[in-house]
Coordinates of C-alpha atoms in Angstrom, one line a residue:
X1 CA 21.2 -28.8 -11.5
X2 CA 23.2 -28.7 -8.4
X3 CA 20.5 -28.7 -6.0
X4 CA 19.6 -32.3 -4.5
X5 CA 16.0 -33.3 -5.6
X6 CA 13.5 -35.1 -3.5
X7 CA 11.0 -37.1 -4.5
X8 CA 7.1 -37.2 -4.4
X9 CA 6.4 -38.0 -1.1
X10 CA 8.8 -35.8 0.5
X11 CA 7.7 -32.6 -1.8
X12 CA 3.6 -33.2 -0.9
X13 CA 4.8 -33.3 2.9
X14 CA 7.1 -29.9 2.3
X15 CA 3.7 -28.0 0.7
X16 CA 1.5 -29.6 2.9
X17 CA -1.0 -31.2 0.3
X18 CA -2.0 -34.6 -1.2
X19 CA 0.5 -36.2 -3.8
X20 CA -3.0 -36.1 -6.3
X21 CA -2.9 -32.6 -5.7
X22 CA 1.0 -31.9 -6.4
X23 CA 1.0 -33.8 -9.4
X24 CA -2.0 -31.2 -10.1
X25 CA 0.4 -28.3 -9.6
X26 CA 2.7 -30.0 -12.4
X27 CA 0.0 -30.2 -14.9
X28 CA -0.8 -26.8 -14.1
X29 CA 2.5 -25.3 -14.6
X30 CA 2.9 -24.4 -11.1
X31 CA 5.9 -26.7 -10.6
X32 CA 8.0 -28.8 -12.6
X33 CA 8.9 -32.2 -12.3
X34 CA 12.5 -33.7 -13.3
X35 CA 13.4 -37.4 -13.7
X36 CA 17.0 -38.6 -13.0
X37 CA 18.1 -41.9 -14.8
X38 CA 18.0 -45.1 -12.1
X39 CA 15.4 -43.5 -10.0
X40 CA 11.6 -44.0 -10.1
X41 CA 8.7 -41.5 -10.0
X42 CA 9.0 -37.4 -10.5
X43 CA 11.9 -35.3 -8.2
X44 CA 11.2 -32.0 -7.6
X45 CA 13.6 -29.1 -6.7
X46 CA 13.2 -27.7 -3.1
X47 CA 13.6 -23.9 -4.4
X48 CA 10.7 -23.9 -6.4
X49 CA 8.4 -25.9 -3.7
X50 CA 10.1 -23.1 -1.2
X51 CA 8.7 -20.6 -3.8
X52 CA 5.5 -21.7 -3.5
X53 CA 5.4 -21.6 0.3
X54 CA 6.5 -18.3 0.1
X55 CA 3.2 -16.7 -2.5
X56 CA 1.8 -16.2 1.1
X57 CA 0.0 -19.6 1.0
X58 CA 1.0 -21.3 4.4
X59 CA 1.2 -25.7 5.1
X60 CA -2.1 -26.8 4.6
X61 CA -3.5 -24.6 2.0
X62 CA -3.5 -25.0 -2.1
X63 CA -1.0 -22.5 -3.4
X64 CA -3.0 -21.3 -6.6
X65 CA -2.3 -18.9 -9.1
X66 CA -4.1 -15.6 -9.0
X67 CA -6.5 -14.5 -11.7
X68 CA -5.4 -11.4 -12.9
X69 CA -7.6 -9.0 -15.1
X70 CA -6.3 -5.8 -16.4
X71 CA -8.3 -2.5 -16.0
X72 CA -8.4 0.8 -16.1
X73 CA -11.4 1.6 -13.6
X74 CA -10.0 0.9 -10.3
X75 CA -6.8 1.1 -8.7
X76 CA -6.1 0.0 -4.6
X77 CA -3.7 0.7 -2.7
X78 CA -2.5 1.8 0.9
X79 CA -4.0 5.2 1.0
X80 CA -7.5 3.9 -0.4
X81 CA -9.3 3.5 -4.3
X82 CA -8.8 5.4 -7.0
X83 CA -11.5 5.9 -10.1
X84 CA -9.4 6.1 -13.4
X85 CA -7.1 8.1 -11.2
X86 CA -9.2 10.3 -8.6
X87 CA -9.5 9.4 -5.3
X88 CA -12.9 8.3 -4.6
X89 CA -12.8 9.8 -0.8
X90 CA -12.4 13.2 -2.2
X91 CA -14.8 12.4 -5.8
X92 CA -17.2 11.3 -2.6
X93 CA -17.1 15.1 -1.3
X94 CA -17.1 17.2 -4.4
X95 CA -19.4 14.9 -7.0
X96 CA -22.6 13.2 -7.6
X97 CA -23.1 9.9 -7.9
X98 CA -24.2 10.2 -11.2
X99 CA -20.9 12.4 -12.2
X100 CA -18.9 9.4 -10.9
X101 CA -20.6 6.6 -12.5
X102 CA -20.3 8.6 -16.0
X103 CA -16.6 9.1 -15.6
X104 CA -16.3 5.2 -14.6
X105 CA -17.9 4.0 -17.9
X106 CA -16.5 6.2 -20.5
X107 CA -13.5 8.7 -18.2
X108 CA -12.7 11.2 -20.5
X109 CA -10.2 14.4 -20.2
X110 CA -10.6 15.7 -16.5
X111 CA -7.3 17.5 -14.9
X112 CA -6.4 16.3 -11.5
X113 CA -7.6 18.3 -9.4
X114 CA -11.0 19.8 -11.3
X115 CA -14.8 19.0 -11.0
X116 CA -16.3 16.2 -12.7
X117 CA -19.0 17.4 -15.3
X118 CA -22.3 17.6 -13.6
X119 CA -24.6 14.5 -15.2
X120 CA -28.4 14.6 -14.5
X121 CA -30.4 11.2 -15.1
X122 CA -34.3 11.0 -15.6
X123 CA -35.8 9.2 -12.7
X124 CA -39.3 9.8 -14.3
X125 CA -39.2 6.5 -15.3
X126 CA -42.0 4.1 -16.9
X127 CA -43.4 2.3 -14.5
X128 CA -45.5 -0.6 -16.1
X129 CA -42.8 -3.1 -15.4
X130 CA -42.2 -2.5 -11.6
X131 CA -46.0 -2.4 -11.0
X132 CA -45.4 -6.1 -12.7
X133 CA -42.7 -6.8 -9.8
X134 CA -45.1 -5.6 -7.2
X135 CA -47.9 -8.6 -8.6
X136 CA -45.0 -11.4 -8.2
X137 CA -43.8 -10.2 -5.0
X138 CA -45.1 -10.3 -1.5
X139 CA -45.4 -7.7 1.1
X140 CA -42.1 -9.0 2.9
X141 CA -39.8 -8.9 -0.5
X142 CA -36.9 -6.8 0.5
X143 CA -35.8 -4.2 -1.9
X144 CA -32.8 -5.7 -3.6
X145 CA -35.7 -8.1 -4.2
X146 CA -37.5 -5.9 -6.6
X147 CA -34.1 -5.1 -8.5
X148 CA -33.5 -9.0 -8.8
X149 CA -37.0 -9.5 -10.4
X150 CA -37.0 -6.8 -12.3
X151 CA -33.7 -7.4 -14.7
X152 CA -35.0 -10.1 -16.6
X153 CA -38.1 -8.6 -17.0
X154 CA -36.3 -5.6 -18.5
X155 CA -34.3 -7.3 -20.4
X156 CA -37.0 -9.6 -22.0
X157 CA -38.5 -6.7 -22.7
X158 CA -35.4 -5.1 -24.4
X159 CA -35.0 -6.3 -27.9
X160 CA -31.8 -4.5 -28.3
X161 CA -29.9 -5.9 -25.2
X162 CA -27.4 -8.0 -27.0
X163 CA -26.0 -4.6 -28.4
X164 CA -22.9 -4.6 -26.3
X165 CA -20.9 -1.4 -27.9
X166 CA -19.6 0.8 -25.7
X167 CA -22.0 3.7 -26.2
X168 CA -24.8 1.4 -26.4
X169 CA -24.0 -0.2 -23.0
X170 CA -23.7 3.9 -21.6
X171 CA -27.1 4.3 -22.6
X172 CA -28.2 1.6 -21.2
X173 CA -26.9 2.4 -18.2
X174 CA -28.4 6.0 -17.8
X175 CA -32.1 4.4 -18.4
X176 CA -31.3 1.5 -15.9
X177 CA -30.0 2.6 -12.9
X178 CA -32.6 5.0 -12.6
X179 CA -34.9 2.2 -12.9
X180 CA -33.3 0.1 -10.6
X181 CA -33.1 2.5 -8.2
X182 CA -36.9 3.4 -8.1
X183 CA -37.7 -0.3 -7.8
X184 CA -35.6 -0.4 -4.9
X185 CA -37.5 2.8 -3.5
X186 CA -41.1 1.3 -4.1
X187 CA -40.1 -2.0 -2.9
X188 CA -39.0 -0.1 0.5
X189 CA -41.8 1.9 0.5
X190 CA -44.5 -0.2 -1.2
X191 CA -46.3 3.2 -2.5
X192 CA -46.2 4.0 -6.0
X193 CA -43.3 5.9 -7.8
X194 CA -46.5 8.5 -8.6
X195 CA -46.5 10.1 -5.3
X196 CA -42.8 11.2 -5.0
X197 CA -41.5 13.8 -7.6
X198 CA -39.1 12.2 -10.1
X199 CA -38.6 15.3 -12.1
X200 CA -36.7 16.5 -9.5
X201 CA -35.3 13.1 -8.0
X202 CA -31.5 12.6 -7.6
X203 CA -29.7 9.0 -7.4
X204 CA -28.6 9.8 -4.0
X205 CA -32.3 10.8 -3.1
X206 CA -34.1 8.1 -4.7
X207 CA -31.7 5.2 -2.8
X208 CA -32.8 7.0 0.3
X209 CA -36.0 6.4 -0.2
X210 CA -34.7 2.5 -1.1
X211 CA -33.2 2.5 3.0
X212 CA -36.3 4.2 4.4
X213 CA -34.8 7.6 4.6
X214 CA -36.3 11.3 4.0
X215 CA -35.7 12.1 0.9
X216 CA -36.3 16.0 1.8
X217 CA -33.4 15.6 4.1
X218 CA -30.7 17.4 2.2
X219 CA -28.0 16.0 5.0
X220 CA -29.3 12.6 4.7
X221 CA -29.1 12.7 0.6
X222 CA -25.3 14.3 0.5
X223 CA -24.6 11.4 3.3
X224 CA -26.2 8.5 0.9
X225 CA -24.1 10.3 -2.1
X226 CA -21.1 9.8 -0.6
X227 CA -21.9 6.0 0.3
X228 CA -23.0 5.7 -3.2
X229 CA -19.8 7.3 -4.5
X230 CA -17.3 5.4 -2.2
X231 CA -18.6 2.1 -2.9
X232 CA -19.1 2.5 -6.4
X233 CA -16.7 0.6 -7.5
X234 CA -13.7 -1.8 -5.6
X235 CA -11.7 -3.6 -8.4
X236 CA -12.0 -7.2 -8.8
X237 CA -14.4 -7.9 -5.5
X238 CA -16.3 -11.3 -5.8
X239 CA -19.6 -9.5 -7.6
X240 CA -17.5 -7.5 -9.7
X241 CA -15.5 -10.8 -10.9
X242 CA -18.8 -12.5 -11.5
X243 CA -19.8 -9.4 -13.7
X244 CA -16.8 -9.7 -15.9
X245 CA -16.9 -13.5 -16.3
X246 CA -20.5 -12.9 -18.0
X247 CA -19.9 -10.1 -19.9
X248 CA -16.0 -11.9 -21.1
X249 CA -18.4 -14.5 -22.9
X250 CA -20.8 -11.9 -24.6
X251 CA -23.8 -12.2 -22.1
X252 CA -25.8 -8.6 -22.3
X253 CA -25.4 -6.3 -19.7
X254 CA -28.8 -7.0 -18.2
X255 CA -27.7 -10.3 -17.5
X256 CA -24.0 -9.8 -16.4
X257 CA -26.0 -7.7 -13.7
X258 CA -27.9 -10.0 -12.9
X259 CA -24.7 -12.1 -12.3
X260 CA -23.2 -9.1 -9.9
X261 CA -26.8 -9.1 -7.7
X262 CA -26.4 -12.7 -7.4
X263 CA -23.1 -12.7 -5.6
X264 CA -23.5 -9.4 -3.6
X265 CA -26.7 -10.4 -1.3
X266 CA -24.2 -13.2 0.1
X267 CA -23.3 -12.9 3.8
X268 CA -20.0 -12.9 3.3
X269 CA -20.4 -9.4 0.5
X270 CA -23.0 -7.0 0.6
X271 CA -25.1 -8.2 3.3
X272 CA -22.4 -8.2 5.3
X273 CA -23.7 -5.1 6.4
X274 CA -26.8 -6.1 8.3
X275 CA -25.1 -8.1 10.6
X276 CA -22.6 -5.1 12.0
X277 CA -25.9 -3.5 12.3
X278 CA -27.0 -6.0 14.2
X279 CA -24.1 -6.1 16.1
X280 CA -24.2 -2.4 16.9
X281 CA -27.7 -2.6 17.9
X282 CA -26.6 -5.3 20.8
X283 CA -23.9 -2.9 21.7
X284 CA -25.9 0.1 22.3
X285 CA -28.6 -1.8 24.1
X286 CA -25.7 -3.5 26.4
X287 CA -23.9 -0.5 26.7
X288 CA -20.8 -2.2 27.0
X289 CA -18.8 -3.4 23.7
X290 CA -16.9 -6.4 25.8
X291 CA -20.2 -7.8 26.9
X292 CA -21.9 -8.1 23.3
X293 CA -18.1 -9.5 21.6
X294 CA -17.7 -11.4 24.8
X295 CA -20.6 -13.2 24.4
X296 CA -20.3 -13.6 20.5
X297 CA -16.7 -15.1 20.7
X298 CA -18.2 -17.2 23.4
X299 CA -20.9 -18.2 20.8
X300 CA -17.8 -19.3 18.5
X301 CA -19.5 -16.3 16.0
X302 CA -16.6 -14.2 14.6
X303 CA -17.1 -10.5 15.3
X304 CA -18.7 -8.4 11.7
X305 CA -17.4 -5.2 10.3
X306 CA -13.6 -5.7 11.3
X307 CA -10.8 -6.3 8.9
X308 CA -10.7 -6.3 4.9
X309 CA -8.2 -8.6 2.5
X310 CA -7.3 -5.6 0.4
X311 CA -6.6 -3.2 3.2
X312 CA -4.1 -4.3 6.1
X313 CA -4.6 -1.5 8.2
X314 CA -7.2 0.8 8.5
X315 CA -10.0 0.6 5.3
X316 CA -9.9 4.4 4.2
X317 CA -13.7 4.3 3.3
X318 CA -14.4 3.6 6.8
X319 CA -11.7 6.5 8.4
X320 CA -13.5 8.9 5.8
X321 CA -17.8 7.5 6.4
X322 CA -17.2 7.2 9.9
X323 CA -15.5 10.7 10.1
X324 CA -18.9 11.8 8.1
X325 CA -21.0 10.3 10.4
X326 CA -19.5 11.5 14.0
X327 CA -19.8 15.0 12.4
X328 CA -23.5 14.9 11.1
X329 CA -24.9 12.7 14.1
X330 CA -22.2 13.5 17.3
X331 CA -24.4 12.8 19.8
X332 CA -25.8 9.5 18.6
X333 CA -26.1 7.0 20.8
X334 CA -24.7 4.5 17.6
X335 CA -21.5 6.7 17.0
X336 CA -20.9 6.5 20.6
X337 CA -21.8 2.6 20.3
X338 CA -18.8 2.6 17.4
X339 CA -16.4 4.6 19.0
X340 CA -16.5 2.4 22.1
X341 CA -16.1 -0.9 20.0
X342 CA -13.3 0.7 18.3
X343 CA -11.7 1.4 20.9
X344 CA -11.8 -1.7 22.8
X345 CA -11.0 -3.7 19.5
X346 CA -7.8 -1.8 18.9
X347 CA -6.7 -2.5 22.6
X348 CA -7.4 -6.0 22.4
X349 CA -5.7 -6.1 19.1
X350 CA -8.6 -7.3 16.6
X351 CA -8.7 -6.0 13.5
X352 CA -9.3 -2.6 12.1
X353 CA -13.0 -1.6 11.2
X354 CA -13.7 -1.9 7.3
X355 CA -16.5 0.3 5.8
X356 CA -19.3 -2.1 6.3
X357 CA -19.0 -0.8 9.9
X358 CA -19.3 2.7 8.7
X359 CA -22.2 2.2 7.1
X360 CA -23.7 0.1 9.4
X361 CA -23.5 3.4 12.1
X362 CA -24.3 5.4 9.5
X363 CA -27.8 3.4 9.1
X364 CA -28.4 3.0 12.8
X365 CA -27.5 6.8 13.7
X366 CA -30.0 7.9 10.6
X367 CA -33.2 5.4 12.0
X368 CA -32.8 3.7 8.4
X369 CA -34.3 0.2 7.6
X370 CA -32.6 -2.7 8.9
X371 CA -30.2 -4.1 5.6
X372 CA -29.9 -0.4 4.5
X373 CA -26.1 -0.8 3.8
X374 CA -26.4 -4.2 1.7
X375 CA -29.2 -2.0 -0.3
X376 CA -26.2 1.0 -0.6
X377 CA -23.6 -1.4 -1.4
X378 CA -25.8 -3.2 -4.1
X379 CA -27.1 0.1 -5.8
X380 CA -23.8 1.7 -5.7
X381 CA -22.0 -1.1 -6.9
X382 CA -24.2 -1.8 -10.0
X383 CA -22.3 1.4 -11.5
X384 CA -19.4 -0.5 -11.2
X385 CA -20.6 -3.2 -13.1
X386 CA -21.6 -1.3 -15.9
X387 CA -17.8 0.0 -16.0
X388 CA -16.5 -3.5 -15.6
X389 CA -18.8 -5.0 -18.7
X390 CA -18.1 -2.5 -20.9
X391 CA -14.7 -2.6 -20.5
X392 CA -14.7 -6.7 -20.9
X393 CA -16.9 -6.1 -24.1
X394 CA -13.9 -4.3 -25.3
X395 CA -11.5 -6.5 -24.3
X396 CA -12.8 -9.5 -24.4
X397 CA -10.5 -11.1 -21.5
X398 CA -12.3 -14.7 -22.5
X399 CA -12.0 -15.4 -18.4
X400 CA -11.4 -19.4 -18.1
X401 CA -10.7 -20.8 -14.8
X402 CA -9.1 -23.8 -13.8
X403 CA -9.7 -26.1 -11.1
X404 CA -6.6 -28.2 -9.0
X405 CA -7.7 -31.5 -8.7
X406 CA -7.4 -33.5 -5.3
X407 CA -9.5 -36.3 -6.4
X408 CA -8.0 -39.7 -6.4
X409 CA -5.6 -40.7 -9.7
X410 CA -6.7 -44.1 -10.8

């Protein structure tokens, strides 16, 4: 090697880090350490800590390795999301939600540019088990509430939930969601699923009863299908990930959704949601953008609904729900509320909105309940899940992660 190697000290300074935690890196794999006869302690070579620098981990962070999982759901890149292939902004105009979470589970032979096959699921569902939810839980339970309650009681109930093939998992997942999506609905409405008409209930219509909506309003529903559809699925996002590392150890789908609703109601994933609406409320009661952020940044609060780590730019879900939105509701005082923050965060250079802002107008223009999009997102997502276990049942990716140790080295 003709490169001049430095030692310990000299390489933790370079990455910015602990010697406990470089010495980490080497047991991990991440870097390799030399010896050199009539020198004492490990060298290391300056082009591979420079490599390291350069995974986009700056001084002062951990570079890590990332966890990669293959699938054949989702794909993400500049122009927006892809299901098996389709763009999900135009699946979001053409399909139902039902359609799309079919063709995420199983796919099948569809051309390009033709109509997925029209799915209809049975929203007549038993009730015995939600009224069972409604004893535990309060009058103040939120809806994603109900859902969280309920799984376990289903799957207690389900003596043939370890049954992870493929078409068993489908089926499961056509009986479910409906369920799950009329426990959200009752939660929202505490009424009974008796007084609403299931035989002719669609997923779209259902979750707008789940946000306080009128399910009679044909604009509202094809508005909540779309939501449904576009946030269906988003690759590896931190519920997803959760949903795979149960079902890569053989827990029943039941319970790898259970996993998903655990991570999503976090501030920093699907409830993210209820604080842009919160955040457009303040603007359209100021009527002023700067003096709502202005006061937040004074607050040392960061300001919701901008930016997203996949997307650099502009998140394509928002360009399309926002577009949606401004058509079906243009003289709302919220659109106009989102097209002035917009526009002053783009000419003070913040980042671009992500589609937890979309929604969040969405649910403001439409009079919805307040956390209607983390409600959306959670629903919509659990069709994802279903895609992402069965595919992990199939695979069987065994996900084990590692830590990198900073402790001390006694």
């Amino acid at each position: 090697m003709d490169r001049e190697l430095v030692p310990a000290a000299e390489a933790a300074e370079m990455l910015g880090v602990k010697r406990q935690t470089l010495y980490a890196y080497v047991s991990r794999g991440l870097l390799a350490s030399h010896h050199q006869q009539g020198t004492r302690g490990s060298l290391f070579d300056p082009a591979e800590l420079d490599g390291l620098l350069q995974q986009g981990r700056g001084k002062g962070e951990s570079p890590r390795p990332d966890v990669v999982i293959e699938s054949g759901l989702t794909r993400i890149d500049d122009d927006g999301h892809f299901y098996r292939g389709r763009a999900a902004i135009d699946l979001a105009a053409t399909a139902s939600f039902e359609s799309v979470s079919e063709f995420l589970w199983h796919g099948g032979q569809v051309d390009a540019g033709s109509d997925l096959a029209p799915v209809s699921w049975n929203f007549d569902v038993d009730v015995e088990l939600i009224d069972k939810v409604a004893d535990l839980l309060g009058p103040r339970a939120a809806p994603l509430d109900w859902v969280r309650v309920l799984l376990p009681l289903l799957a207690a109930a389900d003596p043939m939930r370890a049954d992870i093939r493929p078409a068993a998992v489908e089926s499961l997942g056509r009986q479910l969601l409906p369920l799950l999506f009329v426990a959200a609905s009752v939660g929202a409405q505490s009424s009974n699923l008796t007084r609403s008409s299931p035989e002719t209930a669609r997923a779209a219509s259902v979750a707008l009863g789940a946000v306080g909506g009128d399910s009679r309003n044909e604009r509202e529903v094809r508005i909540v299908n779309q939501v449904l559809v576009l946030m269906a699925d988003h690759e590896l996002a931190a519920s997803t990930a959760a949903v795979r590392l149960a079902a890569s150890f053989g827990a029943d789908p039941y319970a790898s959704l259970q996993a998903g609703y655990a991570v999503i109601g976090g501030a920093m994933h699907g409830a993210a949601s209820t604080a842009v609406e919160r955040f457009i409320a303040d603007v359209v009661e100021a009527g002023e953008p700067a003096i709502v952020v202005g006061e937040r940044l004074r607050a040392g609060e960061h300001i919701p609904g901008l930016g997203h780590s996949v997307y650099p730019g502009v998140d394509p879900r928002f360009t399309a729900l926002f577009e949606f939105t401004r058509q079906s509701y243009p003289t709302s005082s919220a659109v106009q509320a989102g097209g002035a923050i917009i526009g002053f965060t783009r000419e003070r250079g913040l980042p671009e909105p992500n589609v937890d802002f979309a929604i969040a107008v969405l649910a403001h223009a439409s009079g919805w309940n307040e956390g209607a999009g983390e409600v959306l997102f959670a629903l919509a997502r659990s069709a994802g899940w279903i895609g992402h276990a069965i595919e992990e049942y199939t695979q069987r990716s065994n996900i084990r992660l590692r830590a990198v140790y900073t402790g001390p080295r006694l």
